Amino acid sequence: MERRVALARRLGASPWRASPKGVSMLTFTVVPRRAIAGAMLSLCVALPASADEFATKPEAEAMVKKTIVFMKANGKDKTYSEINRKDGPFTDRDLYMVAYGFDGVVRAHGANPKMLNKNLMELKDIDGKAFVKERVEMAKKNPSFWQEYKFTNPVSGKIEPKAMYCQPSEDVIICGGVYLR
C-alpha cells in the first residue's frame, strides 16, 4: 500500500478519495509513458490544427487569376463546367470559384449547383447585406476587389464571416473567397 501512495504522489495524483463510507484508497492503473505519448500524438494528428486546412487570401487571389486565364484560353462554357466540378481544378479545401453575370445571375458555382442560373441580386446575408448587388456594383468600378459578408461554409455547414476576392473579366465576375478565422 505504501508503494501505491508513493507512486500516486509522484504522479501528482491523490491516493485518497472520499466515499459515502469515509475515506478509502483510490484504485488506479499506471499507464506506460509510451502509451500516453502515443495517445497525445494521435490527438494532435486527429485534431485540425493546421493552417493548411483552410484557404488563404493569397490562394484565393491566385485561384481567381488562374480561373480567368483558363477562361480566356478555353472559353466560358468549359470554364463554367470546370468550376461546377467539386473535384475540379477550381476547388481547393474551403475555396471554390463562383462566376456571376453583371445581372446577378450565377453562371457557375463550385460549392452549390442549386445556385446555377439563379438571379441572386437581392440575396442578403444574415445581417441584411445584399452582397451580390454590392459585388456587381463594385465590379463595375474596380478591376479587382475584396468584399466581406457572412455565408454558409460548405465544409463546416455554419454561417461564418467570409472575404471574397473578385475580378471582372468581360461580362462575368469571377470570385473566390476565404472564411475568416
mmCIF file with all atom_site columns, C-alpha atoms in Angstrom, residues 33-179:
data_model
loop_
_atom_site.group_PDB
_atom_site.id
_atom_site.type_symbol
_atom_site.label_atom_id
_atom_site.label_alt_id
_atom_site.label_comp_id
_atom_site.label_asym_id
_atom_site.label_entity_id
_atom_site.label_seq_id
_atom_site.pdbx_PDB_ins_code
_atom_site.Cartn_x
_atom_site.Cartn_y
_atom_site.Cartn_z
_atom_site.occupancy
_atom_site.B_iso_or_equiv
_atom_site.pdbx_formal_charge
_atom_site.auth_seq_id
_atom_site.auth_comp_id
_atom_site.auth_asym_id
_atom_site.auth_atom_id
_atom_site.pdbx_PDB_model_num
ATOM 1   C CA . ARG A 1 33  ? 4.682   6.611  -20.743 1.00 0.00 ? 33  ARG A CA 1
ATOM 2   C CA . ARG A 1 34  ? 4.822   5.343  -24.330 1.00 0.00 ? 34  ARG A CA 1
ATOM 3   C CA . ALA A 1 35  ? 1.063   4.752  -24.278 1.00 0.00 ? 35  ALA A CA 1
ATOM 4   C CA . ILE A 1 36  ? 0.435   8.283  -23.011 1.00 0.00 ? 36  ILE A CA 1
ATOM 5   C CA . ALA A 1 37  ? 2.793   9.746  -25.623 1.00 0.00 ? 37  ALA A CA 1
ATOM 6   C CA . GLY A 1 38  ? 1.079   7.714  -28.340 1.00 0.00 ? 38  GLY A CA 1
ATOM 7   C CA . ALA A 1 39  ? -2.357  8.878  -27.235 1.00 0.00 ? 39  ALA A CA 1
ATOM 8   C CA . MET A 1 40  ? -1.236  12.504 -27.193 1.00 0.00 ? 40  MET A CA 1
ATOM 9   C CA . LEU A 1 41  ? 0.324   12.167 -30.645 1.00 0.00 ? 41  LEU A CA 1
ATOM 10  C CA . SER A 1 42  ? -2.851  10.630 -32.070 1.00 0.00 ? 42  SER A CA 1
ATOM 11  C CA . LEU A 1 43  ? -4.854  13.571 -30.681 1.00 0.00 ? 43  LEU A CA 1
ATOM 12  C CA . CYS A 1 44  ? -2.508  16.012 -32.377 1.00 0.00 ? 44  CYS A CA 1
ATOM 13  C CA . VAL A 1 45  ? -2.927  14.204 -35.686 1.00 0.00 ? 45  VAL A CA 1
ATOM 14  C CA . ALA A 1 46  ? -6.713  13.840 -35.355 1.00 0.00 ? 46  ALA A CA 1
ATOM 15  C CA . LEU A 1 47  ? -7.481  17.425 -34.353 1.00 0.00 ? 47  LEU A CA 1
ATOM 16  C CA . PRO A 1 48  ? -7.415  20.042 -37.129 1.00 0.00 ? 48  PRO A CA 1
ATOM 17  C CA . ALA A 1 49  ? -4.755  22.490 -36.095 1.00 0.00 ? 49  ALA A CA 1
ATOM 18  C CA . SER A 1 50  ? -3.005  23.219 -39.334 1.00 0.00 ? 50  SER A CA 1
ATOM 19  C CA . ALA A 1 51  ? -3.368  26.460 -41.220 1.00 0.00 ? 51  ALA A CA 1
ATOM 20  C CA . ASP A 1 52  ? -3.133  24.341 -44.387 1.00 0.00 ? 52  ASP A CA 1
ATOM 21  C CA . GLU A 1 53  ? -6.643  23.093 -43.687 1.00 0.00 ? 53  GLU A CA 1
ATOM 22  C CA . PHE A 1 54  ? -8.147  26.416 -44.810 1.00 0.00 ? 54  PHE A CA 1
ATOM 23  C CA . ALA A 1 55  ? -7.508  28.534 -47.873 1.00 0.00 ? 55  ALA A CA 1
ATOM 24  C CA . THR A 1 56  ? -5.741  31.887 -47.537 1.00 0.00 ? 56  THR A CA 1
ATOM 25  C CA . LYS A 1 57  ? -6.361  35.246 -49.182 1.00 0.00 ? 57  LYS A CA 1
ATOM 26  C CA . PRO A 1 58  ? -3.297  34.910 -51.469 1.00 0.00 ? 58  PRO A CA 1
ATOM 27  C CA . GLU A 1 59  ? -4.549  31.463 -52.533 1.00 0.00 ? 59  GLU A CA 1
ATOM 28  C CA . ALA A 1 60  ? -7.987  32.928 -53.335 1.00 0.00 ? 60  ALA A CA 1
ATOM 29  C CA . GLU A 1 61  ? -6.429  35.683 -55.442 1.00 0.00 ? 61  GLU A CA 1
ATOM 30  C CA . ALA A 1 62  ? -4.251  33.157 -57.281 1.00 0.00 ? 62  ALA A CA 1
ATOM 31  C CA . MET A 1 63  ? -7.226  30.848 -57.932 1.00 0.00 ? 63  MET A CA 1
ATOM 32  C CA . VAL A 1 64  ? -9.331  33.700 -59.356 1.00 0.00 ? 64  VAL A CA 1
ATOM 33  C CA . LYS A 1 65  ? -6.468  34.698 -61.663 1.00 0.00 ? 65  LYS A CA 1
ATOM 34  C CA . LYS A 1 66  ? -5.936  31.052 -62.689 1.00 0.00 ? 66  LYS A CA 1
ATOM 35  C CA . THR A 1 67  ? -9.665  30.777 -63.493 1.00 0.00 ? 67  THR A CA 1
ATOM 36  C CA . ILE A 1 68  ? -9.582  33.889 -65.686 1.00 0.00 ? 68  ILE A CA 1
ATOM 37  C CA . VAL A 1 69  ? -6.510  32.653 -67.565 1.00 0.00 ? 69  VAL A CA 1
ATOM 38  C CA . PHE A 1 70  ? -8.265  29.309 -68.109 1.00 0.00 ? 70  PHE A CA 1
ATOM 39  C CA . MET A 1 71  ? -11.418 31.085 -69.297 1.00 0.00 ? 71  MET A CA 1
ATOM 40  C CA . LYS A 1 72  ? -9.502  33.175 -71.841 1.00 0.00 ? 72  LYS A CA 1
ATOM 41  C CA . ALA A 1 73  ? -7.772  30.058 -73.178 1.00 0.00 ? 73  ALA A CA 1
ATOM 42  C CA . ASN A 1 74  ? -10.732 27.632 -73.127 1.00 0.00 ? 74  ASN A CA 1
ATOM 43  C CA . GLY A 1 75  ? -13.887 29.730 -73.257 1.00 0.00 ? 75  GLY A CA 1
ATOM 44  C CA . LYS A 1 76  ? -16.666 30.380 -70.779 1.00 0.00 ? 76  LYS A CA 1
ATOM 45  C CA . ASP A 1 77  ? -18.614 27.138 -71.205 1.00 0.00 ? 77  ASP A CA 1
ATOM 46  C CA . LYS A 1 78  ? -15.589 24.932 -70.471 1.00 0.00 ? 78  LYS A CA 1
ATOM 47  C CA . THR A 1 79  ? -14.641 27.178 -67.525 1.00 0.00 ? 79  THR A CA 1
ATOM 48  C CA . TYR A 1 80  ? -18.131 27.072 -66.052 1.00 0.00 ? 80  TYR A CA 1
ATOM 49  C CA . SER A 1 81  ? -18.143 23.293 -66.386 1.00 0.00 ? 81  SER A CA 1
ATOM 50  C CA . GLU A 1 82  ? -14.808 23.038 -64.549 1.00 0.00 ? 82  GLU A CA 1
ATOM 51  C CA . ILE A 1 83  ? -15.902 25.463 -61.807 1.00 0.00 ? 83  ILE A CA 1
ATOM 52  C CA . ASN A 1 84  ? -19.027 23.373 -61.212 1.00 0.00 ? 84  ASN A CA 1
ATOM 53  C CA . ARG A 1 85  ? -16.965 20.216 -60.591 1.00 0.00 ? 85  ARG A CA 1
ATOM 54  C CA . LYS A 1 86  ? -16.360 19.863 -56.843 1.00 0.00 ? 86  LYS A CA 1
ATOM 55  C CA . ASP A 1 87  ? -13.298 17.748 -57.621 1.00 0.00 ? 87  ASP A CA 1
ATOM 56  C CA . GLY A 1 88  ? -12.155 20.084 -60.386 1.00 0.00 ? 88  GLY A CA 1
ATOM 57  C CA . PRO A 1 89  ? -9.179  22.409 -60.692 1.00 0.00 ? 89  PRO A CA 1
ATOM 58  C CA . PHE A 1 90  ? -11.058 25.382 -59.227 1.00 0.00 ? 90  PHE A CA 1
ATOM 59  C CA . THR A 1 91  ? -11.947 23.869 -55.846 1.00 0.00 ? 91  THR A CA 1
ATOM 60  C CA . ASP A 1 92  ? -9.449  23.523 -53.012 1.00 0.00 ? 92  ASP A CA 1
ATOM 61  C CA . ARG A 1 93  ? -10.485 22.757 -49.411 1.00 0.00 ? 93  ARG A CA 1
ATOM 62  C CA . ASP A 1 94  ? -12.963 25.537 -48.470 1.00 0.00 ? 94  ASP A CA 1
ATOM 63  C CA . LEU A 1 95  ? -12.005 27.640 -51.517 1.00 0.00 ? 95  LEU A CA 1
ATOM 64  C CA . TYR A 1 96  ? -14.216 27.447 -54.609 1.00 0.00 ? 96  TYR A CA 1
ATOM 65  C CA . MET A 1 97  ? -14.943 29.726 -57.538 1.00 0.00 ? 97  MET A CA 1
ATOM 66  C CA . VAL A 1 98  ? -18.198 31.434 -58.451 1.00 0.00 ? 98  VAL A CA 1
ATOM 67  C CA . ALA A 1 99  ? -18.984 33.189 -61.731 1.00 0.00 ? 99  ALA A CA 1
ATOM 68  C CA . TYR A 1 100 ? -21.683 35.885 -61.872 1.00 0.00 ? 100 TYR A CA 1
ATOM 69  C CA . GLY A 1 101 ? -23.046 37.872 -64.752 1.00 0.00 ? 101 GLY A CA 1
ATOM 70  C CA . PHE A 1 102 ? -23.403 41.623 -64.259 1.00 0.00 ? 102 PHE A CA 1
ATOM 71  C CA . ASP A 1 103 ? -27.122 40.897 -63.999 1.00 0.00 ? 103 ASP A CA 1
ATOM 72  C CA . GLY A 1 104 ? -26.542 38.939 -60.750 1.00 0.00 ? 104 GLY A CA 1
ATOM 73  C CA . VAL A 1 105 ? -27.208 35.541 -62.344 1.00 0.00 ? 105 VAL A CA 1
ATOM 74  C CA . VAL A 1 106 ? -24.898 32.722 -61.247 1.00 0.00 ? 106 VAL A CA 1
ATOM 75  C CA . ARG A 1 107 ? -23.145 31.235 -64.283 1.00 0.00 ? 107 ARG A CA 1
ATOM 76  C CA . ALA A 1 108 ? -21.085 28.701 -62.269 1.00 0.00 ? 108 ALA A CA 1
ATOM 77  C CA . HIS A 1 109 ? -20.780 27.756 -58.596 1.00 0.00 ? 109 HIS A CA 1
ATOM 78  C CA . GLY A 1 110 ? -18.117 25.441 -57.189 1.00 0.00 ? 110 GLY A CA 1
ATOM 79  C CA . ALA A 1 111 ? -19.952 24.559 -53.973 1.00 0.00 ? 111 ALA A CA 1
ATOM 80  C CA . ASN A 1 112 ? -23.678 24.668 -54.674 1.00 0.00 ? 112 ASN A CA 1
ATOM 81  C CA . PRO A 1 113 ? -25.100 23.597 -58.043 1.00 0.00 ? 113 PRO A CA 1
ATOM 82  C CA . LYS A 1 114 ? -28.586 24.676 -56.889 1.00 0.00 ? 114 LYS A CA 1
ATOM 83  C CA . MET A 1 115 ? -27.450 28.288 -57.359 1.00 0.00 ? 115 MET A CA 1
ATOM 84  C CA . LEU A 1 116 ? -26.825 27.865 -61.109 1.00 0.00 ? 116 LEU A CA 1
ATOM 85  C CA . ASN A 1 117 ? -28.797 30.214 -63.368 1.00 0.00 ? 117 ASN A CA 1
ATOM 86  C CA . LYS A 1 118 ? -30.422 31.951 -60.391 1.00 0.00 ? 118 LYS A CA 1
ATOM 87  C CA . ASN A 1 119 ? -30.535 35.700 -60.079 1.00 0.00 ? 119 ASN A CA 1
ATOM 88  C CA . LEU A 1 120 ? -29.092 36.446 -56.647 1.00 0.00 ? 120 LEU A CA 1
ATOM 89  C CA . MET A 1 121 ? -29.073 40.221 -56.959 1.00 0.00 ? 121 MET A CA 1
ATOM 90  C CA . GLU A 1 122 ? -31.390 40.601 -53.962 1.00 0.00 ? 122 GLU A CA 1
ATOM 91  C CA . LEU A 1 123 ? -29.836 37.811 -51.860 1.00 0.00 ? 123 LEU A CA 1
ATOM 92  C CA . LYS A 1 124 ? -28.925 39.070 -48.381 1.00 0.00 ? 124 LYS A CA 1
ATOM 93  C CA . ASP A 1 125 ? -26.645 37.670 -45.726 1.00 0.00 ? 125 ASP A CA 1
ATOM 94  C CA . ILE A 1 126 ? -27.694 37.150 -42.105 1.00 0.00 ? 126 ILE A CA 1
ATOM 95  C CA . ASP A 1 127 ? -27.026 40.849 -41.377 1.00 0.00 ? 127 ASP A CA 1
ATOM 96  C CA . GLY A 1 128 ? -29.259 42.011 -44.239 1.00 0.00 ? 128 GLY A CA 1
ATOM 97  C CA . LYS A 1 129 ? -26.406 42.915 -46.598 1.00 0.00 ? 129 LYS A CA 1
ATOM 98  C CA . ALA A 1 130 ? -27.326 42.500 -50.290 1.00 0.00 ? 130 ALA A CA 1
ATOM 99  C CA . PHE A 1 131 ? -23.846 41.181 -51.032 1.00 0.00 ? 131 PHE A CA 1
ATOM 100 C CA . VAL A 1 132 ? -24.358 40.126 -54.666 1.00 0.00 ? 132 VAL A CA 1
ATOM 101 C CA . LYS A 1 133 ? -25.792 43.533 -55.566 1.00 0.00 ? 133 LYS A CA 1
ATOM 102 C CA . GLU A 1 134 ? -22.849 45.182 -53.799 1.00 0.00 ? 134 GLU A CA 1
ATOM 103 C CA . ARG A 1 135 ? -20.432 42.823 -55.591 1.00 0.00 ? 135 ARG A CA 1
ATOM 104 C CA . VAL A 1 136 ? -21.836 43.709 -59.020 1.00 0.00 ? 136 VAL A CA 1
ATOM 105 C CA . GLU A 1 137 ? -21.623 47.438 -58.252 1.00 0.00 ? 137 GLU A CA 1
ATOM 106 C CA . MET A 1 138 ? -18.029 47.045 -57.044 1.00 0.00 ? 138 MET A CA 1
ATOM 107 C CA . ALA A 1 139 ? -17.146 45.069 -60.194 1.00 0.00 ? 139 ALA A CA 1
ATOM 108 C CA . LYS A 1 140 ? -18.389 47.930 -62.360 1.00 0.00 ? 140 LYS A CA 1
ATOM 109 C CA . LYS A 1 141 ? -15.948 50.320 -60.663 1.00 0.00 ? 141 LYS A CA 1
ATOM 110 C CA . ASN A 1 142 ? -12.888 48.196 -59.758 1.00 0.00 ? 142 ASN A CA 1
ATOM 111 C CA . PRO A 1 143 ? -10.525 45.936 -61.725 1.00 0.00 ? 143 PRO A CA 1
ATOM 112 C CA . SER A 1 144 ? -10.386 43.643 -58.673 1.00 0.00 ? 144 SER A CA 1
ATOM 113 C CA . PHE A 1 145 ? -11.525 43.908 -55.061 1.00 0.00 ? 145 PHE A CA 1
ATOM 114 C CA . TRP A 1 146 ? -12.185 42.200 -51.721 1.00 0.00 ? 146 TRP A CA 1
ATOM 115 C CA . GLN A 1 147 ? -15.662 42.141 -50.197 1.00 0.00 ? 147 GLN A CA 1
ATOM 116 C CA . GLU A 1 148 ? -16.738 40.906 -46.752 1.00 0.00 ? 148 GLU A CA 1
ATOM 117 C CA . TYR A 1 149 ? -20.081 39.349 -45.782 1.00 0.00 ? 149 TYR A CA 1
ATOM 118 C CA . LYS A 1 150 ? -21.425 36.269 -43.984 1.00 0.00 ? 150 LYS A CA 1
ATOM 119 C CA . PHE A 1 151 ? -22.116 32.993 -45.761 1.00 0.00 ? 151 PHE A CA 1
ATOM 120 C CA . THR A 1 152 ? -22.551 29.274 -45.090 1.00 0.00 ? 152 THR A CA 1
ATOM 121 C CA . ASN A 1 153 ? -19.228 27.440 -45.116 1.00 0.00 ? 153 ASN A CA 1
ATOM 122 C CA . PRO A 1 154 ? -19.692 24.243 -47.167 1.00 0.00 ? 154 PRO A CA 1
ATOM 123 C CA . VAL A 1 155 ? -17.102 22.432 -45.021 1.00 0.00 ? 155 VAL A CA 1
ATOM 124 C CA . SER A 1 156 ? -18.448 23.328 -41.552 1.00 0.00 ? 156 SER A CA 1
ATOM 125 C CA . GLY A 1 157 ? -22.090 23.921 -42.508 1.00 0.00 ? 157 GLY A CA 1
ATOM 126 C CA . LYS A 1 158 ? -22.079 27.059 -40.320 1.00 0.00 ? 158 LYS A CA 1
ATOM 127 C CA . ILE A 1 159 ? -22.624 30.696 -41.238 1.00 0.00 ? 159 ILE A CA 1
ATOM 128 C CA . GLU A 1 160 ? -19.217 32.354 -40.999 1.00 0.00 ? 160 GLU A CA 1
ATOM 129 C CA . PRO A 1 161 ? -17.633 35.687 -41.931 1.00 0.00 ? 161 PRO A CA 1
ATOM 130 C CA . LYS A 1 162 ? -16.207 35.484 -45.435 1.00 0.00 ? 162 LYS A CA 1
ATOM 131 C CA . ALA A 1 163 ? -13.970 37.653 -47.578 1.00 0.00 ? 163 ALA A CA 1
ATOM 132 C CA . MET A 1 164 ? -14.495 37.275 -51.323 1.00 0.00 ? 164 MET A CA 1
ATOM 133 C CA . TYR A 1 165 ? -11.909 38.291 -53.908 1.00 0.00 ? 165 TYR A CA 1
ATOM 134 C CA . CYS A 1 166 ? -13.485 39.218 -57.237 1.00 0.00 ? 166 CYS A CA 1
ATOM 135 C CA . GLN A 1 167 ? -12.204 40.205 -60.620 1.00 0.00 ? 167 GLN A CA 1
ATOM 136 C CA . PRO A 1 168 ? -14.433 41.141 -63.565 1.00 0.00 ? 168 PRO A CA 1
ATOM 137 C CA . SER A 1 169 ? -13.482 39.746 -66.971 1.00 0.00 ? 169 SER A CA 1
ATOM 138 C CA . GLU A 1 170 ? -15.529 40.746 -69.996 1.00 0.00 ? 170 GLU A CA 1
ATOM 139 C CA . ASP A 1 171 ? -19.196 40.272 -68.987 1.00 0.00 ? 171 ASP A CA 1
ATOM 140 C CA . VAL A 1 172 ? -18.600 37.988 -65.999 1.00 0.00 ? 172 VAL A CA 1
ATOM 141 C CA . ILE A 1 173 ? -17.295 38.410 -62.448 1.00 0.00 ? 173 ILE A CA 1
ATOM 142 C CA . ILE A 1 174 ? -15.061 35.595 -61.172 1.00 0.00 ? 174 ILE A CA 1
ATOM 143 C CA . CYS A 1 175 ? -14.915 35.315 -57.374 1.00 0.00 ? 175 CYS A CA 1
ATOM 144 C CA . GLY A 1 176 ? -13.280 33.091 -54.795 1.00 0.00 ? 176 GLY A CA 1
ATOM 145 C CA . GLY A 1 177 ? -13.332 33.591 -51.068 1.00 0.00 ? 177 GLY A CA 1
ATOM 146 C CA . VAL A 1 178 ? -11.927 32.567 -47.732 1.00 0.00 ? 178 VAL A CA 1
ATOM 147 C CA . TYR A 1 179 ? -13.712 32.096 -44.438 1.00 0.00 ? 179 TYR A CA 1
#
